[in-house]
Short mmCIF file of C-alpha atoms in Angstrom, two decimals:
data_model
loop_
_atom_site.label_atom_id
_atom_site.label_comp_id
_atom_site.label_asym_id
_atom_site.label_seq_id
_atom_site.Cartn_x
_atom_site.Cartn_y
_atom_site.Cartn_z
CA MET A 14 46.85 65.66 34.69
CA LYS A 15 47.46 67.25 31.31
CA PRO A 16 44.40 66.86 29.03
CA LYS A 17 44.93 64.52 26.12
CA GLU A 18 45.54 66.11 22.73
CA ILE A 19 44.29 64.59 19.49
CA PRO A 20 44.87 65.55 15.85
CA VAL A 21 41.70 66.66 14.03
CA CYS A 22 42.19 66.47 10.25
CA GLY A 23 40.46 67.89 7.20
CA GLU A 24 38.97 71.30 6.52
CA ALA A 25 35.38 70.43 7.48
CA ALA A 26 36.34 68.93 10.83
CA VAL A 27 38.88 71.68 11.67
CA ARG A 28 36.42 74.45 10.80
CA ALA A 29 33.79 72.75 12.94
CA VAL A 30 36.16 72.73 15.94
CA PHE A 31 36.87 76.45 15.42
CA ASP A 32 33.14 77.14 15.26
CA LYS A 33 32.14 75.14 18.29
CA ASN A 34 35.13 75.10 20.58
CA PRO A 35 37.94 77.39 19.37
CA ASP A 36 39.67 77.41 22.74
CA ALA A 37 40.43 73.71 22.40
CA VAL A 38 42.69 74.26 19.35
CA ARG A 39 46.26 74.27 20.72
CA ARG A 40 48.25 74.21 17.47
CA LEU A 41 47.39 74.37 13.76
CA PHE A 42 49.36 72.98 10.81
CA PHE A 43 48.63 73.01 7.09
CA ASP A 44 50.20 72.46 3.72
CA TYR A 45 50.77 75.50 1.53
CA PRO A 46 47.60 75.29 -0.65
CA THR A 47 45.35 74.86 2.38
CA SER A 48 47.06 77.70 4.25
CA ARG A 49 46.02 80.02 1.41
CA ARG A 50 42.38 79.19 2.14
CA SER A 51 42.80 79.42 5.91
CA ALA A 52 43.78 83.04 6.57
CA LYS A 53 40.95 83.56 9.04
CA LEU A 54 41.91 80.52 11.08
CA SER A 55 45.52 81.71 11.11
CA SER A 56 44.44 85.14 12.38
CA ARG A 57 42.49 83.53 15.16
CA MET A 58 45.51 81.47 16.19
CA ALA A 59 47.72 84.57 16.03
CA ARG A 60 45.34 86.55 18.25
CA ALA A 61 45.28 83.64 20.74
CA ARG A 62 49.13 83.55 20.62
CA ARG A 63 49.12 79.93 19.57
CA VAL A 64 51.34 78.08 17.11
CA TYR A 65 50.21 77.85 13.48
CA ARG A 66 52.40 77.15 10.49
CA VAL A 67 52.83 75.69 7.02
CA VAL A 68 54.72 72.38 7.04
CA GLU A 69 55.97 69.99 4.38
CA PRO A 70 53.52 67.20 3.36
CA GLY A 71 55.69 64.52 5.02
CA GLU A 72 55.72 66.38 8.31
CA LEU A 73 51.97 67.00 8.11
CA ALA A 74 51.36 63.25 7.75
CA LYS A 75 53.58 62.66 10.78
CA ILE A 76 51.69 65.23 12.88
CA ALA A 77 48.33 63.80 11.72
CA GLY A 78 49.35 60.19 12.18
CA THR A 79 47.79 59.51 8.76
CA VAL A 80 48.22 60.53 5.12
CA HIS A 81 44.47 61.21 5.02
CA HIS A 82 44.80 64.65 6.60
CA GLY A 83 43.23 66.73 3.85
CA GLY A 84 45.96 69.37 4.06
CA ILE A 85 45.16 70.66 7.55
CA VAL A 86 45.63 69.34 11.07
CA ALA A 87 44.52 70.97 14.31
CA ILE A 88 45.96 69.63 17.56
CA VAL A 89 42.95 69.77 19.82
CA GLU A 90 42.60 69.36 23.56
CA GLN A 91 40.28 66.41 23.85
CA GLN A 92 37.14 67.25 25.74
CA PRO A 93 36.37 64.85 28.58
CA LEU A 94 33.37 62.66 27.83
CA ARG A 95 30.52 63.88 29.98
CA GLU A 96 28.44 61.32 31.76
CA ALA A 97 24.68 61.27 31.23
CA THR A 98 22.06 59.69 33.45
CA ALA A 99 18.50 58.76 32.55
CA ALA A 100 17.36 61.87 34.43
CA ASP A 101 19.54 64.03 32.16
CA ALA A 102 18.07 62.39 29.08
CA LEU A 103 14.51 62.90 30.33
CA ALA A 104 15.28 66.59 30.87
CA TRP A 105 16.48 66.89 27.24
CA THR A 106 13.02 66.04 25.91
CA GLY A 107 11.75 69.15 27.73
CA ALA A 108 9.19 71.31 26.00
CA ALA A 109 10.44 70.24 22.58
CA ALA A 110 9.06 66.71 22.87
CA GLY A 111 6.17 65.42 20.82
CA GLY A 112 6.67 63.92 17.41
CA ARG A 113 9.35 62.27 15.39
CA ARG A 114 11.38 65.34 14.45
CA ALA A 115 15.11 64.87 14.97
CA GLY A 116 15.12 67.73 17.51
CA PRO A 117 14.61 65.90 20.77
CA ALA A 118 15.63 62.50 19.41
CA LEU A 119 18.46 60.54 20.94
CA LEU A 120 20.97 58.16 19.42
CA VAL A 121 22.53 55.49 21.64
CA LEU A 122 25.50 53.26 20.70
CA ASP A 123 25.93 49.94 22.47
CA GLY A 124 29.47 48.86 21.60
CA VAL A 125 29.98 50.14 18.04
CA GLY A 126 33.61 49.10 17.90
CA ASN A 127 35.02 50.58 14.71
CA ALA A 128 36.13 54.21 14.96
CA HIS A 129 35.25 54.83 11.30
CA ASN A 130 31.70 53.66 12.00
CA LEU A 131 31.49 55.96 15.05
CA GLY A 132 32.63 58.88 12.89
CA ALA A 133 30.28 57.99 10.03
CA ILE A 134 27.32 57.70 12.42
CA ALA A 135 28.18 61.07 14.01
CA ARG A 136 28.32 62.66 10.54
CA THR A 137 24.88 61.23 9.70
CA ALA A 138 23.44 62.28 13.07
CA ALA A 139 24.75 65.84 12.60
CA PHE A 140 23.47 65.93 9.02
CA PHE A 141 19.94 65.05 10.15
CA GLY A 142 20.07 67.35 13.20
CA VAL A 143 20.13 64.69 15.90
CA PRO A 144 21.47 66.74 18.82
CA ARG A 145 22.85 64.08 21.18
CA LEU A 146 24.70 60.79 21.06
CA VAL A 147 25.08 58.58 24.14
CA ILE A 148 27.65 55.79 24.09
CA ALA A 149 27.76 52.83 26.42
CA ASP A 150 30.60 52.45 28.90
CA ASP A 151 31.66 49.24 27.17
CA ALA A 152 35.14 48.00 26.34
CA ARG A 153 34.02 47.31 22.76
CA GLN A 154 32.79 50.87 22.17
CA ALA A 155 34.99 53.09 19.96
CA LEU A 156 35.87 56.50 21.43
CA PRO A 157 36.20 59.75 19.49
CA GLY A 158 39.85 59.87 18.41
CA GLU A 159 41.60 60.94 15.21
CA ALA A 160 39.91 58.46 12.84
CA ALA A 161 36.40 59.14 14.13
CA HIS A 162 36.89 62.92 13.88
CA ARG A 163 38.25 62.65 10.35
CA VAL A 164 35.42 60.44 9.07
CA ALA A 165 32.81 62.57 10.88
CA GLU A 166 33.73 65.61 8.70
CA GLY A 167 32.86 67.93 11.59
CA GLY A 168 29.89 65.87 12.79
CA LEU A 169 31.44 65.21 16.19
CA GLU A 170 31.53 68.95 16.85
CA HIS A 171 27.81 69.30 16.09
CA VAL A 172 26.52 66.39 18.14
CA GLU A 173 26.84 66.44 21.93
CA LEU A 174 28.52 63.24 23.04
CA PHE A 175 27.88 61.56 26.39
CA ILE A 176 28.80 58.30 28.05
CA THR A 177 26.49 56.33 30.32
CA ARG A 178 27.34 53.71 32.92
CA GLY A 179 25.00 50.72 32.92
CA LEU A 180 23.16 50.97 29.62
CA PRO A 181 20.17 48.69 30.49
CA GLU A 182 19.39 50.85 33.57
CA PHE A 183 19.76 54.00 31.46
CA LEU A 184 17.33 52.66 28.83
CA ARG A 185 14.77 51.57 31.43
CA GLY A 186 15.12 54.98 33.08
CA ILE A 187 14.37 56.96 29.90
CA ALA A 188 11.41 54.77 28.85
CA PRO A 189 8.80 57.14 30.37
CA GLY A 190 9.99 59.91 28.04
CA TYR A 191 11.13 58.13 24.87
CA GLU A 192 10.14 55.41 22.44
CA VAL A 193 13.21 53.27 23.06
CA ILE A 194 13.80 51.39 19.79
CA GLY A 195 16.60 48.85 19.58
CA THR A 196 17.91 47.23 16.42
CA ALA A 197 18.19 43.54 15.60
CA VAL A 198 19.81 42.10 12.47
CA ALA A 199 16.91 39.68 12.07
CA GLY A 200 13.68 38.54 13.61
CA ALA A 201 12.27 41.77 15.04
CA ARG A 202 9.40 43.85 13.64
CA PRO A 203 10.03 45.27 10.15
CA LEU A 204 11.09 48.91 9.90
CA ALA A 205 8.03 50.21 8.03
CA GLU A 206 5.72 48.87 10.77
CA VAL A 207 7.83 50.26 13.63
CA SER A 208 8.06 53.58 11.81
CA ARG A 209 4.26 53.86 11.63
CA ALA A 210 3.94 52.98 15.33
CA ALA A 211 6.60 55.53 16.30
CA ALA A 212 4.91 58.19 14.17
CA VAL A 213 1.69 58.02 16.19
CA SER A 214 3.54 58.10 19.52
CA ARG A 215 3.88 61.51 21.12
CA ARG A 216 7.31 60.64 22.49
CA PRO A 217 10.65 61.26 20.77
CA VAL A 218 12.61 58.22 19.66
CA ALA A 219 15.76 56.95 21.34
CA LEU A 220 17.40 54.70 18.74
CA VAL A 221 19.84 52.10 20.08
CA LEU A 222 22.44 50.60 17.70
CA GLY A 223 24.56 47.58 18.60
CA ASN A 224 28.00 46.16 17.96
CA GLU A 225 29.02 45.35 14.37
CA GLU A 226 29.43 41.61 15.03
CA HIS A 227 27.18 40.86 17.96
CA GLY A 228 24.43 43.49 17.85
CA LEU A 229 22.86 44.76 21.05
CA SER A 230 23.92 43.25 24.35
CA PRO A 231 21.09 41.08 25.75
CA GLY A 232 20.51 43.46 28.67
CA ALA A 233 20.14 46.47 26.39
CA ALA A 234 17.86 44.60 23.98
CA ALA A 235 15.59 43.56 26.87
CA ALA A 236 15.39 47.18 28.04
CA CYS A 237 14.08 48.48 24.69
CA SER A 238 10.35 49.04 24.27
CA ARG A 239 10.51 47.89 20.64
CA LEU A 240 13.02 46.04 18.49
CA VAL A 241 13.27 46.76 14.76
CA THR A 242 14.81 44.92 11.81
CA ILE A 243 15.53 46.42 8.39
CA PRO A 244 14.07 43.78 6.08
CA GLY A 245 16.50 42.50 3.47
CA SER A 246 16.57 40.14 0.50
CA GLY A 247 18.78 37.60 2.29
CA ARG A 248 21.43 37.89 -0.45
CA VAL A 249 23.93 39.44 1.93
CA GLU A 250 23.58 39.00 5.68
CA SER A 251 23.44 42.58 6.83
CA LEU A 252 24.01 46.24 6.10
CA ASN A 253 27.13 48.02 7.30
CA VAL A 254 26.21 49.56 10.69
CA SER A 255 26.75 53.12 9.46
CA VAL A 256 24.47 52.52 6.46
CA ALA A 257 21.87 50.89 8.74
CA ALA A 258 22.18 53.92 11.03
CA GLY A 259 21.51 56.20 8.06
CA VAL A 260 18.36 54.32 7.05
CA LEU A 261 17.07 54.16 10.64
CA ILE A 262 17.84 57.80 11.49
CA TRP A 263 16.13 58.92 8.28
CA GLU A 264 13.09 56.72 8.83
CA LEU A 265 12.62 57.01 12.61
CA LEU A 266 14.21 60.30 13.67
CA ALA A 267 14.42 62.64 10.71
CA GLY A 268 11.55 62.59 8.31
CA GLY A 269 11.30 59.34 6.39
CA MET B 11 45.06 37.90 -23.38
CA LYS B 12 45.06 36.24 -19.99
CA PRO B 13 42.09 37.38 -17.89
CA LYS B 14 43.00 39.54 -14.91
CA GLU B 15 42.96 37.84 -11.52
CA ILE B 16 41.94 39.65 -8.34
CA PRO B 17 42.06 38.59 -4.69
CA VAL B 18 38.62 38.32 -3.08
CA CYS B 19 38.90 38.41 0.73
CA GLY B 20 36.69 37.49 3.66
CA GLU B 21 34.35 34.56 4.21
CA ALA B 22 31.16 36.28 3.06
CA ALA B 23 32.68 37.47 -0.22
CA VAL B 24 34.48 34.18 -0.94
CA ARG B 25 31.36 32.10 -0.24
CA ALA B 26 29.36 34.40 -2.53
CA VAL B 27 31.86 33.82 -5.37
CA PHE B 28 31.58 30.04 -4.86
CA ASP B 29 27.77 30.31 -4.93
CA LYS B 30 27.50 32.49 -7.99
CA ASN B 31 30.55 31.77 -10.10
CA PRO B 32 32.60 28.83 -8.75
CA ASP B 33 34.49 28.36 -12.00
CA ALA B 34 36.12 31.76 -11.58
CA VAL B 35 37.99 30.68 -8.41
CA ARG B 36 41.51 29.75 -9.55
CA ARG B 37 43.26 29.34 -6.18
CA LEU B 38 42.16 29.42 -2.53
CA PHE B 39 44.23 30.30 0.55
CA PHE B 40 43.28 30.48 4.21
CA ASP B 41 44.74 30.64 7.67
CA TYR B 42 44.40 27.59 9.87
CA PRO B 43 41.26 28.58 11.86
CA THR B 44 39.37 29.55 8.70
CA SER B 45 40.42 26.34 6.91
CA ARG B 46 38.66 24.39 9.66
CA ARG B 47 35.40 26.12 8.73
CA SER B 48 35.98 25.74 4.99
CA ALA B 49 36.06 22.00 4.35
CA LYS B 50 33.34 22.17 1.69
CA LEU B 51 35.15 24.88 -0.24
CA SER B 52 38.35 22.81 -0.07
CA SER B 53 36.54 19.74 -1.44
CA ARG B 54 35.22 21.79 -4.33
CA MET B 55 38.72 23.01 -5.15
CA ALA B 56 40.08 19.45 -4.90
CA ARG B 57 37.41 18.15 -7.29
CA ALA B 58 38.23 20.93 -9.74
CA ARG B 59 41.96 20.08 -9.37
CA ARG B 60 42.81 23.58 -8.31
CA VAL B 61 45.25 24.82 -5.69
CA TYR B 62 44.01 25.37 -2.12
CA ARG B 63 46.11 25.50 1.02
CA VAL B 64 46.67 26.83 4.51
CA VAL B 65 49.33 29.55 4.63
CA GLU B 66 50.97 31.57 7.40
CA PRO B 67 49.26 34.89 8.28
CA GLY B 68 52.11 36.92 6.79
CA GLU B 69 51.88 35.11 3.47
CA LEU B 70 48.08 35.45 3.45
CA ALA B 71 48.41 39.23 3.81
CA LYS B 72 50.90 39.25 0.92
CA ILE B 73 48.54 37.22 -1.30
CA ALA B 74 45.60 39.42 -0.34
CA GLY B 75 47.50 42.68 -0.70
CA THR B 76 45.95 43.74 2.60
CA VAL B 77 45.89 42.68 6.26
CA HIS B 78 42.09 42.96 6.11
CA HIS B 79 41.66 39.53 4.53
CA GLY B 80 39.45 37.94 7.18
CA GLY B 81 41.44 34.69 7.11
CA ILE B 82 40.56 33.61 3.57
CA VAL B 83 41.56 34.77 0.08
CA ALA B 84 40.26 33.43 -3.23
CA ILE B 85 42.19 34.35 -6.38
CA VAL B 86 39.38 34.95 -8.82
CA GLU B 87 39.38 35.41 -12.56
CA GLN B 88 37.91 38.87 -12.96
CA GLN B 89 34.77 38.81 -15.07
CA PRO B 90 34.82 41.33 -17.91
CA LEU B 91 32.40 44.19 -17.32
CA ARG B 92 29.48 43.69 -19.64
CA GLU B 93 28.21 46.69 -21.52
CA ALA B 94 24.57 47.68 -21.21
CA THR B 95 22.56 49.86 -23.57
CA ALA B 96 19.29 51.63 -22.88
CA ALA B 97 17.52 48.89 -24.86
CA ASP B 98 18.95 46.26 -22.48
CA ALA B 99 17.75 48.24 -19.48
CA LEU B 100 14.27 48.63 -20.94
CA ALA B 101 14.13 44.85 -21.47
CA TRP B 102 14.98 44.29 -17.78
CA THR B 103 11.79 45.99 -16.66
CA GLY B 104 9.88 43.30 -18.61
CA ALA B 105 6.80 41.82 -17.04
CA ALA B 106 8.09 42.57 -13.55
CA ALA B 107 7.63 46.34 -13.87
CA GLY B 108 5.02 48.31 -11.98
CA GLY B 109 5.64 49.63 -8.51
CA ARG B 110 8.50 50.59 -6.31
CA ARG B 111 9.66 47.12 -5.31
CA ALA B 112 13.42 46.67 -5.60
CA GLY B 113 12.88 43.88 -8.16
CA PRO B 114 13.04 45.75 -11.44
CA ALA B 115 14.79 48.80 -9.95
CA LEU B 116 18.11 49.99 -11.32
CA LEU B 117 21.03 51.68 -9.61
CA VAL B 118 23.35 53.87 -11.71
CA LEU B 119 26.71 55.30 -10.58
CA ASP B 120 28.06 58.39 -12.29
CA GLY B 121 31.70 58.57 -11.23
CA VAL B 122 31.65 57.22 -7.64
CA GLY B 123 35.42 57.32 -7.27
CA ASN B 124 36.21 55.56 -4.01
CA ALA B 125 36.40 51.76 -4.23
CA HIS B 126 35.17 51.42 -0.63
CA ASN B 127 32.09 53.44 -1.53
CA LEU B 128 31.48 51.24 -4.61
CA GLY B 129 31.73 48.14 -2.40
CA ALA B 130 29.50 49.59 0.32
CA ILE B 131 26.87 50.60 -2.24
CA ALA B 132 26.95 47.11 -3.82
CA ARG B 133 26.48 45.56 -0.36
CA THR B 134 23.46 47.80 0.30
CA ALA B 135 22.00 47.12 -3.16
CA ALA B 136 22.35 43.35 -2.65
CA PHE B 137 20.87 43.61 0.85
CA PHE B 138 17.76 45.34 -0.47
CA GLY B 139 17.51 43.05 -3.52
CA VAL B 140 18.37 45.59 -6.21
CA PRO B 141 19.34 43.26 -9.06
CA ARG B 142 21.49 45.46 -11.32
CA LEU B 143 24.08 48.21 -11.06
CA VAL B 144 25.19 50.23 -14.09
CA ILE B 145 28.35 52.29 -13.85
CA ALA B 146 29.34 55.11 -16.15
CA ASP B 147 32.33 54.76 -18.46
CA ASP B 148 34.06 57.63 -16.64
CA ALA B 149 37.69 57.96 -15.60
CA ARG B 150 36.56 58.93 -12.08
CA GLN B 151 34.45 55.78 -11.60
CA ALA B 152 35.90 53.10 -9.27
CA LEU B 153 35.99 49.58 -10.71
CA PRO B 154 35.37 46.35 -8.79
CA GLY B 155 38.81 45.33 -7.50
CA GLU B 156 40.02 43.88 -4.19
CA ALA B 157 38.87 46.72 -1.91
CA ALA B 158 35.39 46.94 -3.42
CA HIS B 159 34.91 43.16 -3.17
CA ARG B 160 36.08 43.10 0.44
CA VAL B 161 33.81 45.95 1.57
CA ALA B 162 30.86 44.53 -0.40
CA GLU B 163 30.86 41.37 1.79
CA GLY B 164 29.62 39.32 -1.17
CA GLY B 165 27.33 42.04 -2.52
CA LEU B 166 29.21 42.28 -5.83
CA GLU B 167 28.39 38.62 -6.52
CA HIS B 168 24.67 39.22 -5.97
CA VAL B 169 24.26 42.34 -8.07
CA GLU B 170 24.81 42.19 -11.83
CA LEU B 171 27.29 44.87 -12.83
CA PHE B 172 27.29 46.63 -16.19
CA ILE B 173 29.09 49.56 -17.76
CA THR B 174 27.49 52.02 -20.14
CA ARG B 175 29.12 54.34 -22.68
CA GLY B 176 27.59 57.80 -22.79
CA LEU B 177 25.55 58.05 -19.60
CA PRO B 178 23.28 60.98 -20.65
CA GLU B 179 22.18 59.06 -23.77
CA PHE B 180 21.62 55.94 -21.66
CA LEU B 181 19.45 57.85 -19.18
CA ARG B 182 17.41 59.54 -21.93
CA GLY B 183 16.99 56.14 -23.57
CA ILE B 184 15.58 54.44 -20.47
CA ALA B 185 13.20 57.29 -19.57
CA PRO B 186 10.18 55.63 -21.28
CA GLY B 187 10.49 52.66 -18.90
CA TYR B 188 11.86 54.12 -15.65
CA GLU B 189 11.41 57.02 -13.26
CA VAL B 190 14.97 58.33 -13.67
CA ILE B 191 15.81 60.02 -10.37
CA GLY B 192 19.14 61.79 -9.97
CA THR B 193 20.61 63.05 -6.72
CA ALA B 194 21.76 66.56 -5.86
CA VAL B 195 23.48 67.58 -2.63
CA ALA B 196 21.27 70.66 -2.38
CA GLY B 197 18.52 72.54 -4.10
CA ALA B 198 16.44 69.75 -5.65
CA ARG B 199 13.06 68.44 -4.43
CA PRO B 200 13.10 66.95 -0.92
CA LEU B 201 13.22 63.17 -0.64
CA ALA B 202 9.81 62.68 1.03
CA GLU B 203 8.09 64.54 -1.82
CA VAL B 204 9.94 62.64 -4.57
CA SER B 205 9.23 59.37 -2.76
CA ARG B 206 5.48 60.07 -2.81
CA ALA B 207 5.61 60.96 -6.51
CA ALA B 208 7.61 57.82 -7.34
CA ALA B 209 5.16 55.67 -5.35
CA VAL B 210 2.24 56.63 -7.57
CA SER B 211 4.21 56.06 -10.77
CA ARG B 212 3.78 52.66 -12.37
CA ARG B 213 7.40 52.65 -13.54
CA PRO B 214 10.37 51.22 -11.62
CA VAL B 215 12.95 53.69 -10.36
CA ALA B 216 16.42 54.14 -11.84
CA LEU B 217 18.40 55.93 -9.12
CA VAL B 218 21.49 57.84 -10.30
CA LEU B 219 24.23 58.66 -7.75
CA GLY B 220 27.07 61.05 -8.49
CA ASN B 221 30.73 61.57 -7.65
CA GLU B 222 31.70 62.13 -3.99
CA GLU B 223 33.07 65.64 -4.60
CA HIS B 224 31.27 66.91 -7.65
CA GLY B 225 27.94 65.05 -7.73
CA LEU B 226 26.30 64.19 -11.03
CA SER B 227 27.89 65.37 -14.25
CA PRO B 228 25.78 68.16 -15.80
CA GLY B 229 24.80 65.98 -18.77
CA ALA B 230 23.56 63.17 -16.53
CA ALA B 231 21.67 65.58 -14.25
CA ALA B 232 19.92 67.11 -17.26
CA ALA B 233 18.88 63.66 -18.47
CA CYS B 234 17.08 62.74 -15.21
CA SER B 235 13.32 63.14 -15.02
CA ARG B 236 13.54 64.22 -11.36
CA LEU B 237 16.31 65.41 -9.07
CA VAL B 238 16.15 64.68 -5.36
CA THR B 239 17.91 66.10 -2.28
CA ILE B 240 18.04 64.49 1.16
CA PRO B 241 17.13 67.43 3.40
CA GLY B 242 19.65 68.08 6.15
CA SER B 243 20.14 70.37 9.14
CA GLY B 244 23.01 72.26 7.51
CA ARG B 245 25.33 71.34 10.40
CA VAL B 246 27.51 69.21 8.14
CA GLU B 247 27.53 69.71 4.40
CA SER B 248 26.55 66.25 3.21
CA LEU B 249 26.14 62.58 3.95
CA ASN B 250 28.78 60.06 2.92
CA VAL B 251 27.72 58.78 -0.52
CA SER B 252 27.28 55.19 0.71
CA VAL B 253 25.04 56.38 3.57
CA ALA B 254 23.07 58.57 1.16
CA ALA B 255 22.74 55.55 -1.14
CA GLY B 256 21.35 53.53 1.78
CA VAL B 257 18.72 56.14 2.61
CA LEU B 258 17.73 56.59 -1.06
CA ILE B 259 17.61 52.86 -1.89
CA TRP B 260 15.48 52.21 1.21
CA GLU B 261 13.12 55.11 0.49
CA LEU B 262 12.83 54.93 -3.30
CA LEU B 263 13.63 51.34 -4.29
CA ALA B 264 13.06 49.04 -1.35
CA GLY B 265 10.13 49.85 0.84
CA GLY B 266 10.60 53.08 2.79
#
């Protein structure tokens, strides 16, 4: 079966693909101004004997499938999503474990359905140096396509992405090696308290974020060792999931 | 001159307008399922002798100007943006000042150009109980129209919005009453350090966020008493401004 190809748009995302996985770039298109800034990428395509060329703005939008292409579109062979088991995740903690640094931390998505949110969360994870993102094998869960890559601004190239079958089993399986912290829109322990508790633990944090509308699935929530709520004023019901992810990654994984 | 009318979409945003400023709702439209949940809003419109009715999905999208209307659209008389001076902002600190609680805190936007980002930041500010948002009188600055209201999920009704002429003068003027903290993508003091310094100050924080591409204008940056950077891994250049706002509001204004 021919691997699926997806358009990756925008200079940051395209440069990230060239840095991390240049072989996956099958074709490269840009508008004239962007081509002037992209001589090195063009040389690499020329050496690999692959198509690269300047196209008219209208054609670029057609190739990208969006007008939000930022002047450059790489057609990239989509990497198959690797599967991760709890044993894999325990191995990742390795010698680097111990503390709340982002290094060995893990981010887990349980049905985040909007591709823009997936991309925004990947950008934030990459920014803070979270190395791995595990998504649930759930029909609601967004997969990394064009929109997610564009919003991630290269973040999806800097975070290793895995899928896991049976999220509750996965979370129970990693509990010996991680503080498994799930999120709840209301009613769980407040963030500042959970942050202090996580800071004294010697285990890295696995942070589990749920679906935009429905939060964590009941099975996943039950498999977490702690549940956390970001306390709010009650004036609006909730934060956007990608903003909540930013606050939680900063506070629990990065250095808040 | 007739006041400008804007469509406010989505149940959370429409309910927030009815709570905070019911007189501004001139007409109300919904699809059939949403109308079933909106009997109280309909009664209020009937009592005020204003138009409300169920329309077909296609017409609702036309009224809303977007397919992302969430089943309900209120046509709202846009409130004029009130102007705020430094003297106004000093008066807001009043008796409530003293500490880092969100209560007397102030959020200032210096040319945040994307309406979705304005809406997302207003949602986060409302969530954390930040009472006031001051935007710069800058051609780059997004204003609160349909997209901002929709993304804010009611947040723009719960945060008082002001505009100020001459942002550097405004920031210098409020410095006696606020810790004026500006943001820089790189090179300023790290967030954890600035957070500790702000925590020992008895003054509320005024947090100043800059344009998505160019950050703070030089005049505004020079008028801040501190500049702060969210430290990153370097793997992607920056956070999305609405995610950065979430991290900064949590850490400096809310309770991080």
